[in-house]
XYZ file of N, CA and C in Angstrom:
729
model
N 3.961 51.655 -58.197
C 3.893 52.560 -59.738
C 5.361 53.049 -59.853
N 5.171 53.594 -60.567
C 6.310 54.088 -61.182
C 6.886 55.357 -61.274
N 8.440 55.757 -62.307
C 8.895 56.399 -62.679
C 9.723 56.404 -64.252
N 9.472 57.064 -65.102
C 10.083 56.891 -66.198
C 10.582 58.042 -66.776
N 12.370 58.071 -66.908
C 12.272 58.798 -67.538
C 13.679 58.885 -68.846
N 14.190 59.939 -69.185
C 15.095 59.634 -70.759
C 16.528 59.866 -70.239
N 17.519 59.124 -70.954
C 19.549 59.422 -70.434
C 19.775 59.323 -72.075
N 19.402 60.547 -72.824
C 20.076 60.004 -74.359
C 19.251 59.098 -74.752
N 19.087 58.183 -75.196
C 18.115 57.217 -76.488
C 18.155 55.800 -74.947
N 18.263 56.072 -73.692
C 17.823 55.059 -73.000
C 16.806 55.036 -72.384
N 15.622 54.698 -71.695
C 14.467 54.846 -71.521
C 14.580 54.282 -70.184
N 14.297 54.658 -68.541
C 14.243 54.164 -67.213
C 12.990 54.355 -66.520
N 12.602 53.141 -66.351
C 12.212 52.879 -65.862
C 12.410 52.207 -64.395
N 11.804 53.344 -63.499
C 12.012 53.398 -61.819
C 10.643 52.704 -61.105
N 10.645 51.997 -60.388
C 10.111 51.221 -59.222
C 9.589 51.710 -58.394
N 8.617 52.895 -57.796
C 8.612 53.778 -57.222
C 7.600 53.152 -55.790
N 7.959 53.820 -54.352
C 7.139 54.024 -53.004
C 7.575 54.198 -51.770
N 7.291 54.183 -51.008
C 6.494 55.728 -50.280
C 8.337 56.214 -49.483
N 8.865 54.601 -49.529
C 10.523 54.887 -48.651
C 11.365 53.392 -48.813
N 12.431 53.426 -48.633
C 13.253 52.823 -49.591
C 13.010 51.352 -48.779
N 12.109 51.288 -47.435
C 11.386 50.088 -46.986
C 10.677 49.644 -48.278
N 10.037 50.126 -49.293
C 8.891 49.468 -49.653
C 9.484 48.806 -51.131
N 7.950 47.093 -50.680
C 8.235 46.296 -51.292
C 8.334 46.452 -52.571
N 8.129 48.407 -53.123
C 7.602 47.853 -54.987
C 6.256 46.609 -54.813
N 4.986 46.063 -54.115
C 4.136 45.657 -54.957
C 3.282 45.225 -55.804
N 2.769 44.749 -56.774
C 2.257 45.507 -58.680
C 0.693 44.665 -58.136
N 0.297 46.186 -57.539
C -1.205 45.796 -57.827
C -1.595 46.485 -58.825
N -3.445 46.833 -59.438
C -3.259 47.318 -59.987
C -3.118 48.718 -60.496
N -2.358 49.392 -59.968
C -2.207 50.809 -60.030
C -1.133 50.971 -60.572
N 0.103 50.121 -60.087
C 1.846 49.474 -60.277
C 1.427 48.860 -61.827
N 0.782 48.001 -62.332
C 0.790 47.498 -63.376
C 0.520 48.338 -64.189
N -0.746 48.749 -64.213
C -1.446 49.815 -64.755
C -0.414 51.119 -65.256
N 0.079 51.599 -64.399
C 1.478 53.210 -64.813
C 2.337 52.642 -65.635
N 2.735 50.901 -64.784
C 3.802 49.956 -65.976
C 4.127 50.267 -67.265
N 2.805 49.723 -67.191
C 1.830 49.552 -68.541
C 2.292 50.659 -69.519
N 1.658 51.673 -69.465
C 2.140 53.062 -69.507
C 2.879 53.896 -69.562
N 4.260 53.611 -69.135
C 5.595 53.271 -69.108
C 5.962 52.362 -70.687
N 5.553 51.807 -70.862
C 6.022 50.843 -71.120
C 5.380 50.854 -72.886
N 4.411 51.958 -72.814
C 3.364 52.113 -73.881
C 4.079 53.579 -74.703
N 4.357 54.674 -73.443
C 5.457 55.917 -74.402
C 6.762 55.433 -74.757
N 7.099 54.649 -73.967
C 8.431 54.306 -74.829
C 8.616 53.542 -75.863
N 7.496 52.466 -76.347
C 7.299 52.447 -77.702
C 7.219 53.092 -78.766
N 6.584 54.289 -78.132
C 5.828 55.412 -78.418
C 7.238 56.658 -79.681
N 7.409 56.440 -78.650
C 9.150 56.933 -78.696
C 10.638 56.756 -78.910
N 10.303 55.330 -79.736
C 11.253 54.540 -80.205
C 11.486 54.849 -81.043
N 13.429 55.197 -81.138
C 13.756 55.059 -82.269
C 14.896 53.927 -82.262
N 15.948 54.053 -83.967
C 16.371 52.830 -84.150
C 18.125 53.044 -83.148
N 18.221 52.238 -81.660
C 19.621 52.378 -80.590
C 18.539 53.015 -79.526
N 17.446 52.791 -79.598
C 16.789 52.584 -77.694
C 16.863 51.623 -77.371
N 16.926 51.980 -76.347
C 17.129 50.502 -74.873
C 16.295 51.263 -72.994
N 16.258 49.625 -73.208
C 14.886 49.936 -72.119
C 15.429 49.587 -70.833
N 15.197 50.759 -69.762
C 15.870 49.355 -68.656
C 14.481 49.929 -67.319
N 14.492 48.870 -66.802
C 13.576 48.890 -65.134
C 14.339 48.892 -64.388
N 14.274 49.175 -62.785
C 14.976 49.335 -61.907
C 14.049 50.146 -60.951
N 14.912 49.800 -59.608
C 14.343 50.571 -58.431
C 14.848 50.722 -57.034
N 15.001 51.034 -56.274
C 15.432 51.905 -55.231
C 15.283 50.889 -53.902
N 16.268 50.237 -52.548
C 15.937 49.876 -51.692
C 16.590 48.435 -51.844
N 15.588 47.853 -50.342
C 15.373 46.372 -50.226
C 14.500 45.146 -51.482
N 13.812 45.933 -52.023
C 13.407 45.365 -53.253
C 12.819 45.568 -54.344
N 13.750 45.085 -55.169
C 13.313 45.221 -56.924
C 11.294 44.846 -57.174
N 10.918 44.027 -56.362
C 9.628 43.796 -56.495
C 9.819 42.822 -56.052
N 8.810 42.800 -54.925
C 8.267 41.639 -53.732
C 7.048 41.036 -54.468
N 6.403 41.195 -55.236
C 5.030 40.353 -56.221
C 4.092 41.245 -56.444
N 3.259 40.248 -56.314
C 1.632 40.755 -56.496
C 1.026 41.913 -55.733
N 0.336 42.675 -54.664
C 0.063 43.598 -54.280
C -1.498 42.627 -53.292
N -1.364 41.436 -52.577
C -1.763 40.676 -51.867
C -2.010 41.662 -50.576
N -2.048 41.807 -49.995
C -2.884 43.448 -48.820
C -4.142 43.669 -49.315
N -3.933 44.234 -51.122
C -4.182 44.526 -51.640
C -5.839 43.748 -51.535
N -5.729 42.377 -52.311
C -6.306 41.430 -52.545
C -6.970 40.381 -51.395
N -6.608 41.165 -49.408
C -7.251 40.507 -48.360
C -7.962 41.347 -47.931
N -7.525 42.575 -48.248
C -8.225 43.671 -48.053
C -9.476 43.297 -48.834
N -9.899 42.853 -50.203
C -11.692 42.032 -49.992
C -12.575 41.804 -49.395
N -12.042 41.872 -48.233
C -12.865 40.850 -47.229
C -13.557 39.975 -46.964
N -13.239 38.708 -48.061
C -13.960 37.398 -48.441
C -12.496 36.711 -48.873
N -12.746 35.323 -48.707
C -11.932 34.663 -49.157
C -12.375 34.279 -51.036
N -13.471 34.625 -51.435
C -13.457 34.715 -52.218
C -13.786 35.915 -53.142
N -13.641 36.244 -52.333
C -13.418 38.118 -53.271
C -11.642 38.456 -53.258
N -10.400 37.949 -52.614
C -9.394 38.066 -52.446
C -8.973 37.008 -53.507
N -9.143 36.032 -54.069
C -9.044 35.208 -54.876
C -9.975 36.057 -55.808
N -10.872 36.371 -56.611
C -10.887 37.360 -57.595
C -9.737 37.951 -57.911
N -9.497 39.154 -56.140
C -8.881 39.728 -56.815
C -6.755 39.265 -57.287
N -7.004 38.068 -56.930
C -5.303 37.584 -56.598
C -5.720 37.463 -58.796
N -7.023 36.368 -59.416
C -6.873 36.344 -60.606
C -6.797 37.606 -61.514
N -6.793 37.958 -61.044
C -7.784 39.750 -61.869
C -5.648 40.202 -61.932
N -5.104 40.506 -60.423
C -4.415 41.155 -60.789
C -2.898 39.924 -61.950
N -3.330 38.746 -62.072
C -2.496 37.554 -62.541
C -2.897 37.874 -64.679
N -4.231 38.426 -64.717
C -5.285 38.189 -65.908
C -4.623 39.611 -66.261
N -4.206 40.863 -65.712
C -3.570 42.299 -65.625
C -3.199 41.573 -65.911
N -1.531 41.368 -65.687
C 0.252 41.082 -65.865
C 0.538 40.513 -66.642
N -0.349 39.935 -67.190
C -0.581 38.810 -68.756
C -0.024 39.617 -69.506
N -1.611 41.162 -69.793
C -0.674 41.995 -71.325
C 0.549 42.811 -70.683
N 1.099 42.385 -69.739
C 1.898 43.205 -69.413
C 3.346 43.121 -69.895
N 3.351 40.780 -69.568
C 4.387 40.321 -70.140
C 4.599 40.718 -71.101
N 3.449 40.641 -71.809
C 3.532 41.062 -73.693
C 4.054 41.418 -73.981
N 3.901 43.424 -73.494
C 3.926 44.434 -74.065
C 5.748 44.544 -74.013
N 6.111 43.412 -72.568
C 7.535 43.658 -72.825
C 8.987 42.442 -73.663
N 7.850 41.727 -74.334
C 8.438 40.962 -75.059
C 8.097 41.692 -76.850
N 7.354 42.555 -76.696
C 7.113 43.333 -77.961
C 7.427 44.530 -78.113
N 7.993 44.910 -77.263
C 8.950 46.182 -77.053
C 10.138 46.426 -78.267
N 9.847 47.292 -78.642
C 10.915 47.576 -80.173
C 12.134 48.105 -79.292
N 12.955 47.467 -78.785
C 14.544 47.904 -78.180
C 15.123 47.265 -77.606
N 16.429 46.313 -77.095
C 16.281 45.706 -75.990
C 16.086 46.201 -74.445
N 16.284 45.530 -73.621
C 16.189 45.806 -72.030
C 16.619 45.045 -71.120
N 16.434 46.265 -69.700
C 17.206 45.792 -69.099
C 16.993 45.592 -67.499
N 16.884 44.752 -66.820
C 16.130 44.293 -65.601
C 17.506 44.737 -65.004
N 18.173 46.033 -63.597
C 19.085 46.670 -63.050
C 17.410 45.587 -61.432
N 18.242 44.077 -60.572
C 17.436 43.883 -60.246
C 18.692 44.560 -58.458
N 18.152 44.962 -58.014
C 18.725 45.942 -57.007
C 18.658 45.000 -55.411
N 17.803 44.725 -55.364
C 17.277 44.272 -54.476
C 16.171 42.535 -54.504
N 15.543 42.126 -53.596
C 14.940 41.206 -53.749
C 13.604 41.481 -54.866
N 13.504 40.020 -55.829
C 12.645 40.082 -56.409
C 11.903 38.813 -56.520
N 10.776 38.532 -56.155
C 9.786 37.620 -55.940
C 8.581 37.209 -56.262
N 8.140 36.166 -56.253
C 7.166 36.292 -57.627
C 6.576 37.177 -58.960
N 6.054 38.033 -59.126
C 5.709 38.951 -60.254
C 7.130 39.736 -60.215
N 7.846 39.840 -59.069
C 8.869 40.230 -59.424
C 9.833 39.826 -60.056
N 9.120 38.652 -59.511
C 10.704 37.644 -60.673
C 10.661 37.587 -62.315
N 9.496 37.528 -62.353
C 9.075 37.221 -63.419
C 8.445 38.338 -63.932
N 8.094 39.368 -63.268
C 8.467 41.346 -64.638
C 9.848 41.546 -65.038
N 11.025 40.429 -63.687
C 13.061 40.426 -64.394
C 12.675 40.162 -65.301
N 12.428 38.804 -65.466
C 12.344 37.848 -66.396
C 12.020 37.928 -67.213
N 11.305 38.882 -67.595
C 10.687 39.736 -69.248
C 11.365 39.638 -70.004
N 12.798 40.965 -68.798
C 13.651 41.656 -70.180
C 14.384 41.225 -70.789
N 15.289 41.016 -71.682
C 16.614 40.196 -72.014
C 18.306 40.332 -71.548
N 17.751 40.847 -70.347
C 19.403 40.677 -69.457
C 18.804 41.250 -68.058
N 19.520 40.355 -67.090
C 19.034 40.543 -65.776
C 20.614 41.367 -65.646
N 20.685 42.042 -64.715
C 21.658 42.161 -63.782
C 21.158 42.610 -62.303
N 22.029 42.040 -61.699
C 21.085 41.707 -60.161
C 22.667 42.257 -59.135
N 21.924 42.129 -57.962
C 22.473 42.692 -56.819
C 23.890 41.462 -56.416
N 24.867 40.999 -56.192
C 25.565 40.132 -55.511
C 25.652 40.043 -54.207
N 25.823 40.965 -53.079
C 25.637 40.913 -52.171
C 24.092 40.858 -50.896
N 22.926 41.187 -51.638
C 21.890 41.510 -51.419
C 21.535 41.198 -52.146
N 19.859 40.615 -51.729
C 18.884 39.992 -52.745
C 18.825 39.216 -53.425
N 17.358 38.293 -53.657
C 17.635 37.042 -54.346
C 16.301 37.326 -54.694
N 15.983 35.485 -55.700
C 15.374 35.665 -56.705
C 14.290 35.124 -56.700
N 13.346 35.162 -56.367
C 12.629 33.690 -55.783
C 11.218 33.400 -55.719
N 10.318 32.830 -56.130
C 9.383 32.227 -56.890
C 8.321 31.543 -55.821
N 7.820 32.480 -54.659
C 6.729 31.663 -53.822
C 5.499 31.037 -54.009
N 5.155 30.837 -55.478
C 3.971 30.106 -55.228
C 4.277 29.182 -54.611
N 4.406 28.284 -53.902
C 4.536 26.268 -54.105
C 4.527 26.822 -52.600
N 4.963 27.819 -51.791
C 4.989 27.974 -50.455
C 4.083 28.674 -49.641
N 3.364 29.575 -50.425
C 1.980 30.288 -50.228
C 0.380 29.869 -50.876
N 1.163 28.720 -51.978
C 0.050 27.597 -52.462
C -1.031 28.567 -53.949
N -0.271 28.982 -54.537
C 0.206 29.417 -55.805
C -0.569 28.600 -56.553
N -1.292 28.164 -57.543
C -0.656 27.320 -59.294
C -0.048 28.240 -60.353
N 0.605 28.981 -60.966
C 1.243 29.144 -62.149
C 0.019 30.177 -63.366
N -0.033 31.204 -63.875
C -1.177 31.081 -64.970
C -0.008 30.733 -66.710
N -0.576 29.794 -67.862
C 0.446 29.468 -68.837
C 0.788 30.797 -68.998
N 1.058 31.846 -68.836
C 1.949 32.117 -69.626
C 3.314 32.565 -68.895
N 2.821 32.776 -67.221
C 4.234 32.817 -66.106
C 5.149 30.717 -66.190
N 3.838 30.216 -66.467
C 4.660 28.580 -66.973
C 5.981 29.070 -68.610
N 5.367 29.444 -68.883
C 6.054 29.122 -70.838
C 6.834 29.952 -70.838
N 7.150 31.304 -69.749
C 8.268 31.860 -69.565
C 9.231 31.524 -68.514
N 9.693 30.900 -68.217
C 10.186 30.267 -66.867
C 10.821 28.416 -68.108
N 9.790 27.793 -68.743
C 9.780 26.574 -70.015
C 11.453 27.579 -70.974
N 10.784 28.939 -71.438
C 11.896 28.984 -72.620
C 12.680 29.861 -71.618
N 12.713 30.249 -70.388
C 14.015 31.688 -70.135
C 14.557 30.828 -68.957
N 14.549 29.808 -68.906
C 15.246 29.611 -67.805
C 15.634 27.853 -68.051
N 17.166 28.054 -69.059
C 17.348 26.599 -69.968
C 17.672 25.242 -69.366
N 17.362 25.032 -68.469
C 18.176 23.817 -66.989
C 16.838 23.506 -66.623
N 16.126 21.774 -66.913
C 14.997 21.743 -66.329
C 15.447 21.539 -65.229
N 16.401 21.252 -64.700
C 17.404 21.412 -63.102
C 16.629 22.695 -62.066
N 17.735 24.281 -62.777
C 17.012 25.151 -62.627
C 15.982 25.677 -62.008
N 14.638 25.053 -63.052
C 13.411 25.097 -63.626
C 13.028 24.211 -61.849
N 12.716 23.410 -61.684
C 12.509 22.576 -60.529
C 13.226 23.330 -59.906
N 13.705 23.521 -59.255
C 15.008 24.050 -57.999
C 14.086 25.881 -57.902
N 13.540 26.750 -58.740
C 12.872 27.523 -58.679
C 11.899 27.080 -58.525
N 10.373 26.406 -58.778
C 9.567 26.593 -59.121
C 8.824 25.601 -58.134
N 9.597 24.352 -57.830
C 9.040 23.059 -56.926
C 9.896 23.160 -55.942
N 11.134 23.902 -55.602
C 11.156 23.592 -54.463
C 11.188 25.472 -53.721
N 11.182 26.435 -54.306
C 10.691 27.456 -53.887
C 12.518 27.973 -53.187
N 13.686 27.793 -54.019
C 14.503 28.442 -53.965
C 14.870 29.409 -53.889
N 15.580 29.542 -52.480
C 16.491 31.015 -53.232
C 17.668 31.527 -53.235
N 17.548 32.776 -54.593
C 18.339 32.398 -55.607
C 19.674 33.446 -55.410
N 20.811 33.622 -54.577
C 20.877 35.085 -54.819
C 22.161 35.095 -55.568
N 23.087 36.088 -56.150
C 23.813 36.565 -57.663
C 24.080 35.767 -58.374
N 26.030 34.904 -56.857
C 26.307 33.914 -57.510
C 25.900 32.748 -57.993
N 24.789 32.536 -57.450
C 23.782 32.151 -58.370
C 23.199 31.624 -58.992
N 22.613 32.989 -59.601
C 21.623 33.444 -60.175
C 22.969 33.392 -61.347
N 24.000 33.477 -61.329
C 24.978 34.293 -62.517
C 25.036 32.327 -63.167
N 25.547 32.018 -61.702
C 26.042 29.989 -62.375
C 24.574 29.298 -63.198
N 23.462 29.217 -63.148
C 22.252 29.073 -63.564
C 21.601 29.566 -64.583
N 22.558 30.352 -64.874
C 22.301 30.998 -65.883
C 21.061 32.125 -66.213
N 20.586 32.820 -65.439
C 18.989 33.685 -65.146
C 19.630 35.259 -64.952
N 20.963 35.108 -64.569
C 21.241 36.267 -64.931
C 22.674 36.662 -65.944
N 22.885 37.689 -66.322
C 23.835 38.436 -67.122
C 24.898 38.440 -66.075
N 24.615 39.696 -65.160
C 25.981 39.396 -64.200
C 25.506 40.277 -62.668
N 26.189 40.067 -62.068
C 25.830 40.625 -60.650
C 26.974 41.358 -59.815
N 26.559 42.104 -59.277
C 27.951 43.233 -58.653
C 27.491 43.435 -57.024
N 28.290 44.287 -56.386
C 28.241 43.866 -54.715
C 27.699 45.249 -54.434
N 27.102 46.136 -54.924
C 26.278 47.240 -54.340
C 25.246 48.224 -55.367
N 24.130 48.219 -55.202
C 23.186 49.515 -55.258
C 23.649 49.868 -57.095
N 25.226 50.768 -56.577
C 25.378 51.365 -57.628
C 25.933 50.403 -58.764
N 26.834 50.059 -58.438
C 27.344 48.994 -59.500
C 26.174 48.692 -60.443
N 25.230 48.033 -59.480
C 23.712 47.434 -60.315
C 23.653 49.082 -61.938
N 23.139 49.961 -60.430
C 22.784 50.792 -61.574
C 23.908 51.262 -62.614
N 25.371 51.464 -62.589
C 25.604 51.797 -63.232
C 26.271 50.878 -64.328
N 26.072 49.188 -63.300
C 26.142 48.187 -64.797
C 25.221 48.427 -65.853
N 24.474 48.455 -65.421
C 23.150 47.728 -66.533
C 22.777 49.435 -67.156
N 23.164 50.752 -67.153
C 22.909 52.128 -67.858
C 24.660 51.288 -68.620
N 25.121 51.373 -68.405
C 26.724 50.667 -69.761
C 25.742 49.656 -70.369
N 25.333 48.499 -70.309
C 24.661 47.655 -70.367
C 23.811 48.402 -71.638
N 22.977 49.281 -71.023
C 22.390 49.624 -71.611
C 22.371 50.455 -73.150
N 23.251 50.851 -72.379
C 24.868 52.053 -73.393
C 24.852 51.329 -74.890
N 25.917 50.763 -74.562
C 26.388 49.795 -76.099
C 25.313 48.886 -76.693
N 23.863 48.346 -75.764
C 23.038 47.729 -76.886
C 22.356 49.260 -77.426
N 21.579 50.157 -77.494
C 21.576 51.222 -77.658
C 22.747 51.024 -79.300
N 24.001 51.415 -78.586
C 24.887 51.983 -79.832
C 24.667 50.933 -80.311
N 24.212 50.149 -81.742
C 23.866 48.954 -82.786
C 23.590 49.441 -83.532
N 21.804 50.280 -82.817
C 20.986 51.131 -83.830
C 20.265 50.194 -84.831
N 20.131 49.255 -83.957
C 19.198 48.435 -84.684
C 17.954 48.350 -84.720
N 17.250 48.668 -85.485
C 15.743 48.698 -86.237
C 14.413 48.314 -85.741
N 13.994 48.567 -84.317
C 13.134 48.094 -82.954
C 12.491 46.944 -83.650
N 11.446 46.960 -84.524
C 11.213 46.200 -85.959
C 11.402 44.731 -85.568
N 12.406 45.140 -85.735
C 13.215 43.847 -86.140
C 14.112 43.041 -85.180
N 14.067 43.787 -83.936
C 14.778 43.273 -83.143
C 13.760 42.778 -82.194
N 12.367 42.814 -81.769
C 11.059 42.693 -80.787
C 10.811 41.353 -82.078
N 11.288 41.397 -83.457
C 10.224 39.388 -83.929
C 11.789 39.124 -84.019
N 12.836 38.919 -83.860
C 13.970 38.311 -83.527
C 13.060 37.405 -81.713
N 13.276 39.108 -81.507
C 13.255 38.261 -79.442
C 11.788 37.414 -80.401
N 10.574 37.682 -79.800
C 9.458 36.736 -80.199
C 10.085 35.580 -80.660
N 11.202 35.572 -81.955
C 10.695 34.521 -83.024
C 12.109 33.413 -81.678
N 12.916 34.363 -80.361
C 13.207 32.822 -79.859
C 11.930 32.462 -78.316
N 11.235 32.806 -78.334
C 10.405 32.246 -77.597
C 8.702 31.608 -78.146
N 8.888 31.522 -78.598
C 8.038 31.197 -79.495
C 6.465 30.434 -78.815
N 6.674 29.510 -78.261
C 5.813 28.658 -76.329
C 4.895 30.028 -76.396
N 6.546 31.084 -75.283
C 5.734 32.455 -74.794
C 4.448 33.538 -75.285
N 4.830 33.380 -76.158
C 4.534 34.301 -77.998
C 3.127 33.816 -78.206
N 3.105 32.503 -77.951
C 1.640 32.350 -78.522
C 0.607 31.799 -77.408
N 1.419 31.385 -76.072
C 0.027 32.041 -74.992
C -0.025 33.229 -75.266
N 0.829 34.361 -75.215
C 0.536 35.603 -75.021
C -0.061 35.814 -76.526
N -0.793 35.486 -76.956
C -1.247 35.876 -78.578
C -0.927 36.865 -78.946
N 0.255 37.044 -79.325
C 1.404 37.260 -79.861
C 1.810 37.298 -82.078
N 1.543 37.802 -82.432
C 1.949 37.113 -84.001
C 3.455 37.299 -83.632
N 3.743 36.402 -84.626
C 5.170 36.566 -84.886
C 5.750 37.311 -86.640
N 5.881 37.457 -86.968
C 6.168 38.651 -88.700
C 7.358 38.304 -88.947
N 7.687 38.202 -90.125
C 8.825 38.219 -91.009
C 8.773 39.747 -92.091
N 9.782 40.808 -91.446
C 10.396 41.570 -91.230
C 11.280 42.579 -92.288
N 11.263 43.436 -93.550
C 12.514 43.607 -94.063
C 12.614 45.185 -93.920
N 13.790 45.509 -93.404
C 14.390 46.679 -92.923
C 15.381 47.223 -93.874
N 15.903 45.915 -94.468
C 16.983 46.403 -95.419
C 17.154 47.275 -97.050
N 16.978 48.356 -97.360
C 16.560 48.899 -97.618
C 17.415 48.367 -98.949
N 18.038 47.079 -98.957
C 18.294 46.798 -100.533
C 17.840 45.602 -100.715
N 16.821 45.000 -99.947
C 15.915 43.663 -100.233
C 14.440 44.197 -100.337
């Protein structure tokens, strides 16, 4: 689940749970809640808006809700539920790519599997240096990647070596290494500093007062393979009144 609030021009989506040890798993209800918050931000967007996703505690998000999948009571039922979550998550990634404003992921703890994908769907990622890792667990737990996840990594992680280490070695990447690999914008020593830095960055980006539709189309043009897989068209937009 999540909560959403607005600080000036900055929309802040906070992944929520029952306590600070909650893993912020992405089950159907959580995915629907995040999609609703993104849709609300898009509807209320103005030139100069920005969007931050964050959480509190040990986890940013520990991925899909595998306990919900296993609760199906059979191997076939569990696999169907995992497939359903992958299918449901596709429009969330598409919504992030199409959001007409700059986006920042404030990763204050572990971001694993779908949680890592959620973070990487943002324009900028800020994470903790002292705690938390980025981790794609699929090769460890025996799941292949859907096409949109593979496309996301191909286009957002520039180094083939980094992609190999993230996806084939399932390397758990801490803040300093994530910074060297180009996975994050910056790394800080506490949850409070991550929150401060992400809000500062969000306000700086919002301060550019860019036209949201233009921003979204330029973003999509940077990742044509991903947008093709997601079914997102890339359009030419003219917002300059002199053109």
